Amino acid sequence: MSFIEVSDLRKSYGGRAVVDGVSFTVEEGEIFGILGPNGAGKTTTVECVEGLRVPDAGRVRVTGLDPVAQHEATRRVLGAQLQESELQAKLTVREALELYSAFYPNPLDWRPLAERLGLTAKLTTRFAKLSGGQKQRLFIALALVGNPRAVVLDELTTGLDPRARRDTWELIEDVRTGGVTVLLVTHFMEEAQRLCDRIAVIDKGRVAALDTPAGLIRRSAGATVISFTPSGPLDDGDLNALPALASVEHRDGRITLSGTDETVNAVLTLLARNHITAHQLRVHDATLDDAFLDLTKSDTNNNTQEAAA
């Protein structure tokens, strides 16, 4: 049995389907990522996993437990860091950590956790006086202090500076090494590529793709990208006829092509045949960013009722 099971999950707001048949499983000890554009249904999906929202249809189980009907039992095995949270303004960091520790039968020692997240110097600071990044680190600590078997992290490192972000990534890797299953919602492609064993890309309330980061990149329309500034004009017809070409872009005299190794070899042959020099030539493999853009389509009229709800 998978640690987390989501099957044909559906949730609508105001008659509009925000989650429309989402299915995936998370295996024990896995870091499972969820990516998607704003309003795609990511947060609603994980809130159903946490038991914070009641699905309209479908099935959700956490270690076999129904997060809604068996909410208290689920809370003992599943920690959560929400996308948006608040605490009482006068509560200090120490008081918050002690309070949350008291909710669980076998909590972690919050002191090393606070030290790892850079909160030791802020233990006597009231919540209202914390910066956005410090609040985020506190909520991560509160999600982990109950010593959960699994944790949901929604926009884990939003508001953190690059150093704090990387420190937090190391903490999550250590958490997984300790046997905790992680369900991670993120907008940071570098974060997903580094941390996640598998990723579900959700777009318009549906799973557009589910694979390892490397697998998603391989499925990208252009697995290899070549860019250069030509010393002379190139015929668009010749460029569009290149084998395995996925896309071609002209910007400020620079040409960027995506395709495969066959495309790269063909464009180099084309340049040589036309006696054109490729200035500032760059060839690199596609990234998770490229795969994400291929798999999701921008919708400027997308009404993000998920966020409003």
Short mmCIF file of C-alpha atoms in Angstrom, two decimals:
data_model
loop_
_atom_site.label_atom_id
_atom_site.label_comp_id
_atom_site.label_asym_id
_atom_site.label_seq_id
_atom_site.Cartn_x
_atom_site.Cartn_y
_atom_site.Cartn_z
CA MET A 1 0.00 0.00 0.00
CA SER A 2 1.27 3.48 -0.89
CA PHE A 3 1.78 5.96 1.94
CA ILE A 4 -0.51 8.57 0.33
CA GLU A 5 -3.16 7.65 -2.24
CA VAL A 6 -5.15 10.18 -4.26
CA SER A 7 -7.65 8.74 -6.74
CA ASP A 8 -9.88 10.71 -9.14
CA LEU A 9 -9.97 13.70 -6.74
CA ARG A 10 -12.48 16.41 -7.67
CA LYS A 11 -13.24 19.78 -6.09
CA SER A 12 -15.22 22.72 -7.48
CA TYR A 13 -15.76 26.28 -6.28
CA GLY A 14 -18.74 28.23 -7.57
CA GLY A 15 -19.45 25.61 -10.19
CA ARG A 16 -15.89 25.73 -11.59
CA ALA A 17 -13.76 22.58 -11.36
CA VAL A 18 -10.47 23.48 -9.66
CA VAL A 19 -9.37 19.85 -9.17
CA ASP A 20 -10.72 17.66 -11.96
CA GLY A 21 -9.81 13.99 -11.59
CA VAL A 22 -6.34 14.16 -10.00
CA SER A 23 -4.73 10.80 -9.19
CA PHE A 24 -1.29 9.94 -7.83
CA THR A 25 0.40 7.89 -5.11
CA VAL A 26 3.30 8.78 -2.83
CA GLU A 27 5.50 5.93 -1.66
CA GLU A 28 6.92 5.73 1.86
CA GLY A 29 10.24 7.57 2.18
CA GLU A 30 9.74 9.44 -1.09
CA ILE A 31 9.96 13.16 -1.79
CA PHE A 32 7.05 13.68 -4.16
CA GLY A 33 6.72 17.07 -5.84
CA ILE A 34 3.70 18.90 -7.23
CA LEU A 35 4.32 21.61 -9.82
CA GLY A 36 1.84 23.76 -11.70
CA PRO A 37 0.87 27.30 -12.67
CA ASN A 38 -1.01 29.57 -10.27
CA GLY A 39 -4.60 28.41 -9.93
CA ALA A 40 -3.84 24.94 -11.28
CA GLY A 41 -5.30 23.17 -8.22
CA LYS A 42 -2.09 22.32 -6.34
CA THR A 43 -2.99 23.80 -2.96
CA THR A 44 -6.57 22.51 -3.06
CA THR A 45 -5.20 19.03 -3.79
CA VAL A 46 -2.85 18.99 -0.80
CA GLU A 47 -5.46 20.57 1.47
CA CYS A 48 -7.68 17.57 0.66
CA VAL A 49 -4.76 15.31 1.59
CA GLU A 50 -4.42 17.18 4.89
CA GLY A 51 -8.14 16.92 5.62
CA LEU A 52 -8.59 20.70 5.52
CA ARG A 53 -11.01 20.51 2.58
CA VAL A 54 -13.69 17.95 1.82
CA PRO A 55 -13.46 16.58 -1.74
CA ASP A 56 -16.57 16.66 -3.92
CA ALA A 57 -15.62 13.22 -5.25
CA GLY A 58 -12.72 10.79 -5.32
CA ARG A 59 -10.69 9.07 -2.65
CA VAL A 60 -7.82 10.24 -0.45
CA ARG A 61 -5.97 8.03 2.01
CA VAL A 62 -2.94 8.66 4.23
CA THR A 63 -1.55 5.38 5.60
CA GLY A 64 -5.01 4.00 4.90
CA LEU A 65 -6.72 6.75 6.90
CA ASP A 66 -9.44 9.06 5.55
CA PRO A 67 -8.08 12.57 6.32
CA VAL A 68 -11.59 13.97 6.80
CA ALA A 69 -13.41 11.18 8.63
CA GLN A 70 -10.29 10.24 10.64
CA HIS A 71 -8.77 13.68 10.96
CA GLU A 72 -7.27 13.31 14.45
CA ALA A 73 -5.59 10.00 13.58
CA THR A 74 -4.26 11.52 10.33
CA ARG A 75 -2.88 14.53 12.21
CA ARG A 76 -0.69 12.23 14.30
CA VAL A 77 1.12 10.89 11.23
CA LEU A 78 0.98 13.91 8.88
CA GLY A 79 2.61 17.29 9.51
CA ALA A 80 1.78 20.32 7.38
CA GLN A 81 3.28 23.67 6.47
CA LEU A 82 0.52 25.65 4.77
CA GLN A 83 0.94 28.16 1.97
CA GLU A 84 -0.48 30.91 4.19
CA SER A 85 -0.57 30.74 7.99
CA GLU A 86 -0.75 33.07 10.97
CA LEU A 87 -0.15 32.77 14.71
CA GLN A 88 -1.25 34.95 17.59
CA ALA A 89 0.75 38.17 17.26
CA LYS A 90 2.21 38.18 20.81
CA LEU A 91 3.26 34.53 20.80
CA THR A 92 7.04 34.13 20.89
CA VAL A 93 8.94 31.62 18.78
CA ARG A 94 9.78 29.58 21.90
CA GLU A 95 6.14 29.56 23.03
CA ALA A 96 4.96 28.44 19.59
CA LEU A 97 7.45 25.56 19.48
CA GLU A 98 6.62 24.47 23.03
CA LEU A 99 2.87 24.72 22.37
CA TYR A 100 2.99 22.64 19.20
CA SER A 101 5.27 20.08 20.87
CA ALA A 102 2.62 19.63 23.55
CA PHE A 103 0.08 18.54 20.92
CA TYR A 104 1.96 15.31 20.12
CA PRO A 105 2.76 12.18 22.14
CA ASN A 106 6.32 11.84 20.86
CA PRO A 107 7.55 15.22 19.58
CA LEU A 108 11.04 16.04 18.39
CA ASP A 109 13.33 18.12 20.57
CA TRP A 110 12.53 21.53 19.08
CA ARG A 111 15.89 23.09 20.09
CA PRO A 112 18.06 21.41 17.41
CA LEU A 113 15.28 22.03 14.91
CA ALA A 114 15.22 25.73 15.76
CA GLU A 115 19.01 25.85 15.51
CA ARG A 116 18.99 24.17 12.09
CA LEU A 117 16.41 26.65 10.80
CA GLY A 118 18.21 29.70 12.15
CA LEU A 119 15.60 30.49 14.81
CA THR A 120 17.65 30.19 18.02
CA ALA A 121 18.40 33.91 18.12
CA LYS A 122 14.69 34.65 17.67
CA LEU A 123 13.26 32.43 20.43
CA THR A 124 12.07 35.40 22.50
CA THR A 125 10.80 37.38 19.50
CA ARG A 126 7.05 37.75 19.13
CA PHE A 127 5.46 36.39 15.97
CA ALA A 128 4.34 39.84 14.80
CA LYS A 129 7.96 41.06 14.87
CA LEU A 130 9.33 38.28 12.66
CA SER A 131 10.22 38.91 9.03
CA GLY A 132 8.42 36.98 6.30
CA GLY A 133 11.35 34.58 5.92
CA GLN A 134 11.58 34.02 9.68
CA LYS A 135 7.86 33.23 9.85
CA GLN A 136 8.31 30.75 7.02
CA ARG A 137 11.15 28.99 8.87
CA LEU A 138 9.02 28.85 12.02
CA PHE A 139 6.13 27.21 10.16
CA ILE A 140 8.51 24.61 8.73
CA ALA A 141 9.69 23.86 12.28
CA LEU A 142 6.09 23.57 13.49
CA ALA A 143 5.32 21.11 10.68
CA LEU A 144 8.21 18.89 11.75
CA VAL A 145 8.15 19.21 15.54
CA GLY A 146 5.43 16.57 15.95
CA ASN A 147 7.80 13.91 14.59
CA PRO A 148 5.42 13.01 11.73
CA ARG A 149 5.80 10.02 9.42
CA ALA A 150 4.96 12.32 6.50
CA VAL A 151 4.90 16.07 5.96
CA VAL A 152 3.17 18.31 3.42
CA LEU A 153 5.18 21.41 2.52
CA ASP A 154 3.34 24.02 0.44
CA GLU A 155 5.70 26.62 -1.07
CA LEU A 156 8.44 25.51 1.30
CA THR A 157 11.05 28.21 0.65
CA THR A 158 8.96 31.19 -0.47
CA GLY A 159 10.39 34.32 1.13
CA LEU A 160 13.74 32.75 2.02
CA ASP A 161 17.03 34.15 0.74
CA PRO A 162 19.23 31.86 -1.40
CA ARG A 163 21.39 30.73 1.54
CA ALA A 164 18.40 29.97 3.78
CA ARG A 165 16.73 28.18 0.87
CA ARG A 166 19.67 25.84 0.39
CA ASP A 167 19.97 25.23 4.13
CA THR A 168 16.29 24.29 4.16
CA TRP A 169 16.82 21.91 1.22
CA GLU A 170 19.54 20.16 3.23
CA LEU A 171 17.17 19.90 6.20
CA ILE A 172 14.46 18.29 4.03
CA GLU A 173 17.01 15.83 2.61
CA ASP A 174 17.99 14.94 6.19
CA VAL A 175 14.30 14.58 7.13
CA ARG A 176 13.78 12.13 4.26
CA THR A 177 16.94 10.22 5.22
CA GLY A 178 15.37 9.86 8.66
CA GLY A 179 12.41 8.06 7.06
CA VAL A 180 9.88 10.88 6.68
CA THR A 181 7.81 10.94 3.50
CA VAL A 182 7.55 14.42 1.92
CA LEU A 183 4.82 15.87 -0.30
CA LEU A 184 6.24 19.12 -1.67
CA VAL A 185 4.39 21.86 -3.56
CA THR A 186 6.79 24.32 -5.15
CA HIS A 187 7.25 26.95 -7.84
CA PHE A 188 11.05 26.65 -7.78
CA MET A 189 12.21 24.34 -10.56
CA GLU A 190 15.72 24.06 -9.07
CA GLU A 191 14.14 23.00 -5.78
CA ALA A 192 11.99 20.34 -7.45
CA GLN A 193 14.86 19.04 -9.57
CA ARG A 194 17.18 18.73 -6.57
CA LEU A 195 14.79 17.30 -3.99
CA CYS A 196 12.07 15.29 -5.71
CA ASP A 197 12.13 11.61 -6.60
CA ARG A 198 9.01 12.05 -8.73
CA ILE A 199 6.92 15.03 -9.79
CA ALA A 200 3.27 15.46 -10.77
CA VAL A 201 2.72 18.45 -13.05
CA ILE A 202 -0.83 19.72 -12.50
CA ASP A 203 -2.39 22.05 -15.07
CA LYS A 204 -6.01 23.25 -15.12
CA GLY A 205 -6.92 20.83 -12.35
CA ARG A 206 -5.54 17.72 -14.04
CA VAL A 207 -2.27 15.79 -13.95
CA ALA A 208 -0.49 16.77 -17.17
CA ALA A 209 2.51 14.51 -16.48
CA LEU A 210 3.96 12.34 -13.71
CA ASP A 211 7.56 11.19 -13.85
CA THR A 212 11.01 11.62 -12.34
CA PRO A 213 12.64 15.02 -12.95
CA ALA A 214 14.94 13.41 -15.54
CA GLY A 215 11.99 11.68 -17.15
CA LEU A 216 10.05 14.93 -17.47
CA ILE A 217 13.06 16.61 -19.06
CA ARG A 218 13.46 13.76 -21.54
CA ARG A 219 9.80 14.19 -22.48
CA SER A 220 10.34 17.88 -23.22
CA ALA A 221 9.67 18.80 -26.84
CA GLY A 222 13.21 20.16 -27.07
CA ALA A 223 15.63 18.10 -25.03
CA THR A 224 18.61 20.11 -26.33
CA VAL A 225 18.83 23.89 -26.76
CA ILE A 226 21.28 25.70 -29.07
CA SER A 227 21.59 29.48 -29.22
CA PHE A 228 23.89 31.76 -31.23
CA THR A 229 24.18 35.10 -32.98
CA PRO A 230 24.80 34.50 -36.71
CA SER A 231 27.34 36.60 -38.61
CA GLY A 232 24.91 36.79 -41.54
CA PRO A 233 21.24 36.20 -42.40
CA LEU A 234 19.76 32.71 -42.22
CA ASP A 235 16.71 31.69 -44.20
CA ASP A 236 13.73 30.88 -41.97
CA GLY A 237 12.76 28.11 -44.31
CA ASP A 238 16.12 26.42 -43.78
CA LEU A 239 15.77 26.75 -40.00
CA ASN A 240 12.22 25.40 -39.93
CA ALA A 241 13.32 22.43 -42.04
CA LEU A 242 15.89 21.31 -39.47
CA PRO A 243 15.27 17.72 -38.28
CA ALA A 244 13.61 17.17 -34.88
CA LEU A 245 13.16 20.93 -34.42
CA ALA A 246 10.78 21.74 -31.55
CA SER A 247 10.92 25.54 -31.63
CA VAL A 248 12.84 28.49 -33.05
CA GLU A 249 13.01 31.97 -31.53
CA HIS A 250 14.57 35.21 -32.81
CA ARG A 251 15.40 37.91 -30.27
CA ASP A 252 17.72 40.90 -30.70
CA GLY A 253 19.57 39.19 -33.53
CA ARG A 254 20.07 36.00 -31.54
CA ILE A 255 18.58 32.66 -32.58
CA THR A 256 17.54 30.00 -30.08
CA LEU A 257 16.55 26.53 -31.28
CA SER A 258 15.29 23.59 -29.26
CA GLY A 259 15.31 20.04 -30.52
CA THR A 260 17.64 17.07 -30.21
CA ASP A 261 21.30 16.30 -30.88
CA GLU A 262 20.27 15.72 -34.49
CA THR A 263 19.01 19.31 -34.63
CA VAL A 264 22.33 20.60 -33.28
CA ASN A 265 24.35 18.67 -35.86
CA ALA A 266 22.08 19.86 -38.66
CA VAL A 267 22.27 23.54 -37.71
CA LEU A 268 26.08 23.39 -37.51
CA THR A 269 26.10 21.87 -41.01
CA LEU A 270 23.74 24.62 -42.21
CA LEU A 271 25.99 27.32 -40.79
CA ALA A 272 29.10 25.83 -42.39
CA ARG A 273 27.36 25.45 -45.76
CA ASN A 274 26.38 29.11 -45.73
CA HIS A 275 29.78 30.28 -44.43
CA ILE A 276 28.14 31.82 -41.37
CA THR A 277 29.93 32.09 -38.04
CA ALA A 278 27.94 31.37 -34.87
CA HIS A 279 28.98 33.98 -32.32
CA GLN A 280 28.48 33.22 -28.59
CA LEU A 281 27.41 29.67 -29.43
CA ARG A 282 25.75 27.87 -26.52
CA VAL A 283 24.49 24.28 -26.42
CA HIS A 284 22.87 22.84 -23.31
CA ASP A 285 20.41 20.17 -22.26
CA ALA A 286 16.85 21.18 -21.52
CA THR A 287 16.00 21.90 -17.89
CA LEU A 288 12.96 21.22 -15.76
CA ASP A 289 11.92 24.79 -16.59
CA ASP A 290 11.81 23.86 -20.28
CA ALA A 291 9.83 20.70 -19.57
CA PHE A 292 7.39 22.61 -17.34
CA LEU A 293 6.73 25.22 -20.04
CA ASP A 294 6.16 22.47 -22.60
CA LEU A 295 3.70 20.65 -20.35
CA THR A 296 1.64 23.64 -19.19
CA LYS A 297 -0.07 26.29 -21.22
CA SER A 298 -0.54 29.85 -20.05
CA ASP A 299 -4.13 30.97 -19.75
CA THR A 300 -4.40 34.72 -19.23
CA ASN A 301 -8.11 34.41 -18.55
CA ASN A 302 -7.62 31.82 -15.84
CA ASN A 303 -9.80 32.79 -12.91
CA THR A 304 -7.90 31.58 -9.85
CA GLN A 305 -10.95 30.73 -7.79
CA GLU A 306 -8.85 28.23 -5.87
CA ALA A 307 -6.97 31.11 -4.23
CA ALA A 308 -10.18 33.07 -3.61
CA ALA A 309 -11.76 30.08 -1.91
#
